[in-house]
């Protein structure tokens, strides 16, 4: 008799707190399976966010850090820099990554931290009970947009993956969905590829996973999956936005010179002679007239 | 020895901070206690710069010179106007007369005028202006040994710039001579 | 080792590396920027890591990650930047992680100024972050003490699994003084870092670095555990320097560079035959309460001097328990009090009683650790 379905060793054998029909558990499982299949589970360190998946540290069967809201990429940076041979991932929701943590995610990508980010976008704040997220759709009712999201007041849905894909350091960026088995399989492939990028030492990888929130969307689980397909995907198109094979053209235009400068006309400042400063009270050094 | 409390002031680029550091290093090498405190702020290149050096055989309590400077080095006019009132009676004011035409009008302080830029240029290197002043200062105050200042400079220049030592030694000596002549 | 002339901010970096710090996360802000610059240049030479973070918030959270990974780690900033770090400091204390945080204080509130100040006393000792937690806070007054205390701070952080703050000011960060990196600093026997979440390697159950306790009874128990550590600190860690308490009618209480200004004032007053004492707390938490209980009978009043509107005065009141009248003099906003200002206030307080106390200068310097804590060596 062959085993066709079994719990993954990548997750701890315990019940999750997620609502019925929520796809967080499914996404956890995909991450757990990939870590196991790549043979890296033992040397993986994860970072959990604040949001619905705040307790993810209890579910993943690896060492975990629980970060402050939005700071997971900074925490992951601290871990990866002192433990460069570990596999480090963050698991973040849309409030965590796209709202309070925009600075951290942008700069982790910008530095091309060799980490993997699992970004779960369900277009709403779940844990706090259904408030507007940066990714909430126009017209979508939330407890803080009771009349539906109005772009004039709150802006348009924020497409984090498109935005991050513009960053030179973002090596691999893909958006997937888990609204049907076919898409779940594709999502797993993307997650696998993202971790492979990290294993290969190629830098920052991120997979955005469109996820459902039946509770706060006010939909039955099956209808919620349909809503991902019908309402979310048109705004958040699926697909690969960046791979290690297609760096942006302006990156290849800059060839570092031996003296640390950049090729003239590349539009990039030279690497030397640039002094960082504190915008809150810069203190240029005294032009030292040395005694020579 | 008494406690030497020296304010060094000028504009950025004149090597004010370096002068203070050489003095501090020399004091340390002479086995004395020393503190070096810079002004810091949003001053631009070419703006004002000053530092306070306290040299004493005893541990130094406050590193701040609060209207009790025993000596003052001024390399430009704004510095002279600002700091001369901070010198105690009987203190020294060393003036870079190449850039400051005005005289010290205060009484009970001894002003020594040293044409630092001119001497440095005569010796062929305008960057040695501060070392001319150092020579005069050490001659007047005797708060550190001249060899210690030159030793500190030699260390600072390192091997790569060791060839500059001869010029700087000459600049230092000319400054000292100038001070002797001025006080004679 | 011979004494070397160094700048305060660089002393901090050199001391940290000597203490085994191999990770630094920071952000430029005056007047501490030479420290991250120093670390950027020096850490790679010893196999350490330096990251210029995108913000102080990111920097302190990188510290959280690195510390949770078992590294000896430090961050530094100046007042407004330390305000930004408060979130992470609270999480680090909550997750019981060791780290050293340096604040080279400048004037505030808000953007404030960039000149030396001591107006972050509350922030350091009362905690700007949320929740029931404390930091061990060192307040060095000289670069030698800075060199010693930064090294000791790393051991204390590991020992207590708690963030330790070194509270300096712009003057200390910017000035140069001779420093000796001593080989005889007290070293502690430290527990293994068996909390570090570095990967299970398939050999043990997963570890979690965390400050979340959803069940209030569990959170309360956790906080009680934290406070048992703080109580141990209160017994073992207070450090204080006292000067000339015997025979003094007025005792000045001042910390950090301000205490040095007071020493200059003491010298001036001694020439006039006025003898005052000095209490210089070296730890601000735990505060050296004990020294106030055993003051000589000659002491009639206390004068607190700070580069702020008077923040430490609250702790002096607590320590004094209403025994003696307390006065205050200080400058703030980046203005540095002069010895003359302090001396004048002392004369004023002595008032008609004119010359009080002994006619000798300041007496013998006792640089003592209260309780069983380690001292950091000779007075400046």
mmCIF file of N, CA and C in Angstrom, chain A residues 8-16 18 24-36 41 44-49 53-66 89-92 118 120 191 195, chain C residues 200 204-208:
data_model
loop_
_atom_site.group_PDB
_atom_site.id
_atom_site.type_symbol
_atom_site.label_atom_id
_atom_site.label_comp_id
_atom_site.label_asym_id
_atom_site.label_seq_id
_atom_site.Cartn_x
_atom_site.Cartn_y
_atom_site.Cartn_z
ATOM 1 N N UNK A 8 3.178 16.687 6.548
ATOM 2 C CA UNK A 8 4.583 16.964 6.240
ATOM 3 C C UNK A 8 5.366 17.128 7.524
ATOM 4 N N UNK A 9 6.589 16.691 7.493
ATOM 5 C CA UNK A 9 7.464 16.859 8.659
ATOM 6 C C UNK A 9 7.845 18.325 8.825
ATOM 7 N N UNK A 10 7.569 19.102 7.777
ATOM 8 C CA UNK A 10 7.883 20.534 7.830
ATOM 9 C C UNK A 10 6.981 21.309 8.767
ATOM 10 N N UNK A 11 5.872 20.699 9.169
ATOM 11 C CA UNK A 11 4.985 21.339 10.139
ATOM 12 C C UNK A 11 4.932 20.487 11.390
ATOM 13 N N UNK A 12 4.711 21.161 12.519
ATOM 14 C CA UNK A 12 4.586 20.420 13.768
ATOM 15 C C UNK A 12 3.178 19.811 13.819
ATOM 16 N N UNK A 13 3.027 18.649 14.418
ATOM 17 C CA UNK A 13 1.739 17.965 14.427
ATOM 18 C C UNK A 13 0.784 18.599 15.434
ATOM 19 N N UNK A 14 0.228 19.730 15.071
ATOM 20 C CA UNK A 14 -0.737 20.357 15.982
ATOM 21 C C UNK A 14 -1.795 21.114 15.189
ATOM 22 N N UNK A 15 -2.922 21.327 15.841
ATOM 23 C CA UNK A 15 -4.011 22.054 15.181
ATOM 24 C C UNK A 15 -3.644 23.522 15.079
ATOM 25 N N UNK A 16 -4.070 24.157 13.987
ATOM 26 C CA UNK A 16 -3.842 25.590 13.885
ATOM 27 C C UNK A 16 -5.072 26.332 14.407
ATOM 28 N N UNK A 18 -6.401 28.774 12.707
ATOM 29 C CA UNK A 18 -6.988 29.508 11.574
ATOM 30 C C UNK A 18 -8.469 29.183 11.399
ATOM 31 N N UNK A 24 -4.331 30.042 5.012
ATOM 32 C CA UNK A 24 -3.026 30.129 5.686
ATOM 33 C C UNK A 24 -2.451 28.725 5.939
ATOM 34 N N UNK A 25 -3.336 27.823 6.427
ATOM 35 C CA UNK A 25 -2.852 26.479 6.761
ATOM 36 C C UNK A 25 -2.269 25.781 5.545
ATOM 37 N N UNK A 26 -2.943 25.969 4.425
ATOM 38 C CA UNK A 26 -2.492 25.373 3.169
ATOM 39 C C UNK A 26 -1.124 25.946 2.764
ATOM 40 N N UNK A 27 -0.983 27.239 2.909
ATOM 41 C CA UNK A 27 0.290 27.886 2.525
ATOM 42 C C UNK A 27 1.407 27.441 3.479
ATOM 43 N N UNK A 28 1.079 27.321 4.755
ATOM 44 C CA UNK A 28 2.050 26.766 5.706
ATOM 45 C C UNK A 28 2.543 25.413 5.211
ATOM 46 N N UNK A 29 1.573 24.604 4.817
ATOM 47 C CA UNK A 29 1.908 23.240 4.406
ATOM 48 C C UNK A 29 2.852 23.252 3.200
ATOM 49 N N UNK A 30 2.552 24.138 2.246
ATOM 50 C CA UNK A 30 3.415 24.197 1.050
ATOM 51 C C UNK A 30 4.849 24.563 1.448
ATOM 52 N N UNK A 31 4.973 25.530 2.346
ATOM 53 C CA UNK A 31 6.312 25.942 2.789
ATOM 54 C C UNK A 31 6.996 24.778 3.507
ATOM 55 N N UNK A 32 6.247 24.132 4.395
ATOM 56 C CA UNK A 32 6.804 23.006 5.144
ATOM 57 C C UNK A 32 7.262 21.889 4.216
ATOM 58 N N UNK A 33 6.437 21.559 3.232
ATOM 59 C CA UNK A 33 6.795 20.495 2.271
ATOM 60 C C UNK A 33 8.062 20.850 1.509
ATOM 61 N N UNK A 34 8.129 22.098 1.063
ATOM 62 C CA UNK A 34 9.293 22.521 0.270
ATOM 63 C C UNK A 34 10.569 22.438 1.115
ATOM 64 N N UNK A 35 10.500 22.913 2.369
ATOM 65 C CA UNK A 35 11.686 22.870 3.232
ATOM 66 C C UNK A 35 12.141 21.432 3.439
ATOM 67 N N UNK A 36 11.169 20.545 3.595
ATOM 68 C CA UNK A 36 11.492 19.125 3.767
ATOM 69 C C UNK A 36 12.096 18.558 2.487
ATOM 70 N N UNK A 41 15.280 21.641 6.159
ATOM 71 C CA UNK A 41 14.448 21.957 7.323
ATOM 72 C C UNK A 41 15.276 22.163 8.594
ATOM 73 N N UNK A 44 16.907 25.538 8.808
ATOM 74 C CA UNK A 44 16.049 26.665 8.483
ATOM 75 C C UNK A 44 15.646 27.418 9.745
ATOM 76 N N UNK A 45 15.661 28.750 9.637
ATOM 77 C CA UNK A 45 15.157 29.603 10.710
ATOM 78 C C UNK A 45 14.096 30.511 10.097
ATOM 79 N N UNK A 46 12.880 30.450 10.651
ATOM 80 C CA UNK A 46 11.782 31.254 10.124
ATOM 81 C C UNK A 46 11.500 32.454 11.003
ATOM 82 N N UNK A 47 10.848 33.434 10.401
ATOM 83 C CA UNK A 47 10.438 34.616 11.159
ATOM 84 C C UNK A 47 8.939 34.806 10.969
ATOM 85 N N UNK A 48 8.223 34.799 12.079
ATOM 86 C CA UNK A 48 6.776 34.973 12.033
ATOM 87 C C UNK A 48 6.434 36.448 12.193
ATOM 88 N N UNK A 49 5.269 36.853 11.678
ATOM 89 C CA UNK A 49 4.904 38.268 11.679
ATOM 90 C C UNK A 49 3.937 38.583 12.816
ATOM 91 N N UNK A 53 -1.149 35.226 11.135
ATOM 92 C CA UNK A 53 -0.159 34.151 11.213
ATOM 93 C C UNK A 53 0.864 34.398 12.310
ATOM 94 N N UNK A 54 0.482 35.214 13.310
ATOM 95 C CA UNK A 54 1.402 35.531 14.401
ATOM 96 C C UNK A 54 1.874 34.269 15.116
ATOM 97 N N UNK A 55 1.022 33.237 15.157
ATOM 98 C CA UNK A 55 1.402 32.015 15.853
ATOM 99 C C UNK A 55 2.081 30.999 14.933
ATOM 100 N N UNK A 56 2.470 31.430 13.753
ATOM 101 C CA UNK A 56 3.136 30.524 12.813
ATOM 102 C C UNK A 56 4.352 29.858 13.451
ATOM 103 N N UNK A 57 4.928 30.539 14.459
ATOM 104 C CA UNK A 57 6.104 29.947 15.117
ATOM 105 C C UNK A 57 5.746 28.651 15.834
ATOM 106 N N UNK A 58 4.467 28.454 16.106
ATOM 107 C CA UNK A 58 4.058 27.202 16.739
ATOM 108 C C UNK A 58 3.820 26.096 15.716
ATOM 109 N N UNK A 59 3.739 26.452 14.454
ATOM 110 C CA UNK A 59 3.337 25.483 13.430
ATOM 111 C C UNK A 59 4.511 24.964 12.602
ATOM 112 N N UNK A 60 5.428 25.847 12.263
ATOM 113 C CA UNK A 60 6.568 25.385 11.462
ATOM 114 C C UNK A 60 7.498 24.543 12.330
ATOM 115 N N UNK A 61 7.960 23.449 11.756
ATOM 116 C CA UNK A 61 8.793 22.525 12.524
ATOM 117 C C UNK A 61 10.272 22.886 12.371
ATOM 118 N N UNK A 62 10.560 24.150 12.661
ATOM 119 C CA UNK A 62 11.947 24.623 12.598
ATOM 120 C C UNK A 62 12.084 25.730 13.623
ATOM 121 N N UNK A 63 13.309 26.188 13.868
ATOM 122 C CA UNK A 63 13.514 27.302 14.789
ATOM 123 C C UNK A 63 12.835 28.549 14.234
ATOM 124 N N UNK A 64 12.259 29.330 15.128
ATOM 125 C CA UNK A 64 11.495 30.507 14.684
ATOM 126 C C UNK A 64 11.800 31.716 15.567
ATOM 127 N N UNK A 65 11.676 32.898 14.963
ATOM 128 C CA UNK A 65 11.717 34.154 15.710
ATOM 129 C C UNK A 65 10.372 34.844 15.492
ATOM 130 N N UNK A 66 9.808 35.372 16.539
ATOM 131 C CA UNK A 66 8.574 36.154 16.378
ATOM 132 C C UNK A 66 8.967 37.626 16.332
ATOM 133 N N UNK A 89 13.606 32.431 6.308
ATOM 134 C CA UNK A 89 12.428 32.937 5.606
ATOM 135 C C UNK A 89 11.555 33.765 6.537
ATOM 136 N N UNK A 90 10.806 34.668 5.956
ATOM 137 C CA UNK A 90 9.774 35.377 6.699
ATOM 138 C C UNK A 90 8.423 34.963 6.138
ATOM 139 N N UNK A 91 7.442 35.012 6.986
ATOM 140 C CA UNK A 91 6.076 34.682 6.582
ATOM 141 C C UNK A 91 5.242 35.876 7.027
ATOM 142 N N UNK A 92 4.738 36.652 6.081
ATOM 143 C CA UNK A 92 4.117 37.924 6.438
ATOM 144 C C UNK A 92 2.794 38.138 5.713
ATOM 145 N N UNK A 118 7.601 34.848 2.220
ATOM 146 C CA UNK A 118 6.284 34.356 1.828
ATOM 147 C C UNK A 118 5.290 35.447 2.231
ATOM 148 N N UNK A 120 1.611 36.724 2.205
ATOM 149 C CA UNK A 120 0.232 36.254 2.072
ATOM 150 C C UNK A 120 -0.699 37.450 1.976
ATOM 151 N N UNK A 191 7.159 28.579 -4.592
ATOM 152 C CA UNK A 191 7.800 28.621 -3.267
ATOM 153 C C UNK A 191 9.109 27.817 -3.295
ATOM 154 N N UNK A 195 12.976 29.292 -2.606
ATOM 155 C CA UNK A 195 13.968 28.757 -1.670
ATOM 156 C C UNK A 195 15.216 28.274 -2.403
ATOM 157 N N UNK C 200 17.405 23.604 13.980
ATOM 158 C CA UNK C 200 17.379 22.424 14.856
ATOM 159 C C UNK C 200 18.418 21.386 14.441
ATOM 160 N N UNK C 204 17.005 18.445 17.676
ATOM 161 C CA UNK C 204 16.291 18.865 18.892
ATOM 162 C C UNK C 204 14.965 19.502 18.478
ATOM 163 N N UNK C 205 14.139 19.758 19.487
ATOM 164 C CA UNK C 205 12.852 20.403 19.209
ATOM 165 C C UNK C 205 13.090 21.851 18.778
ATOM 166 N N UNK C 206 12.200 22.400 17.977
ATOM 167 C CA UNK C 206 12.382 23.795 17.549
ATOM 168 C C UNK C 206 12.395 24.765 18.728
ATOM 169 N N UNK C 207 13.208 25.804 18.591
ATOM 170 C CA UNK C 207 13.229 26.885 19.575
ATOM 171 C C UNK C 207 12.520 28.098 18.982
ATOM 172 N N UNK C 208 11.915 28.879 19.843
ATOM 173 C CA UNK C 208 11.214 30.079 19.377
ATOM 174 C C UNK C 208 11.691 31.278 20.181
#
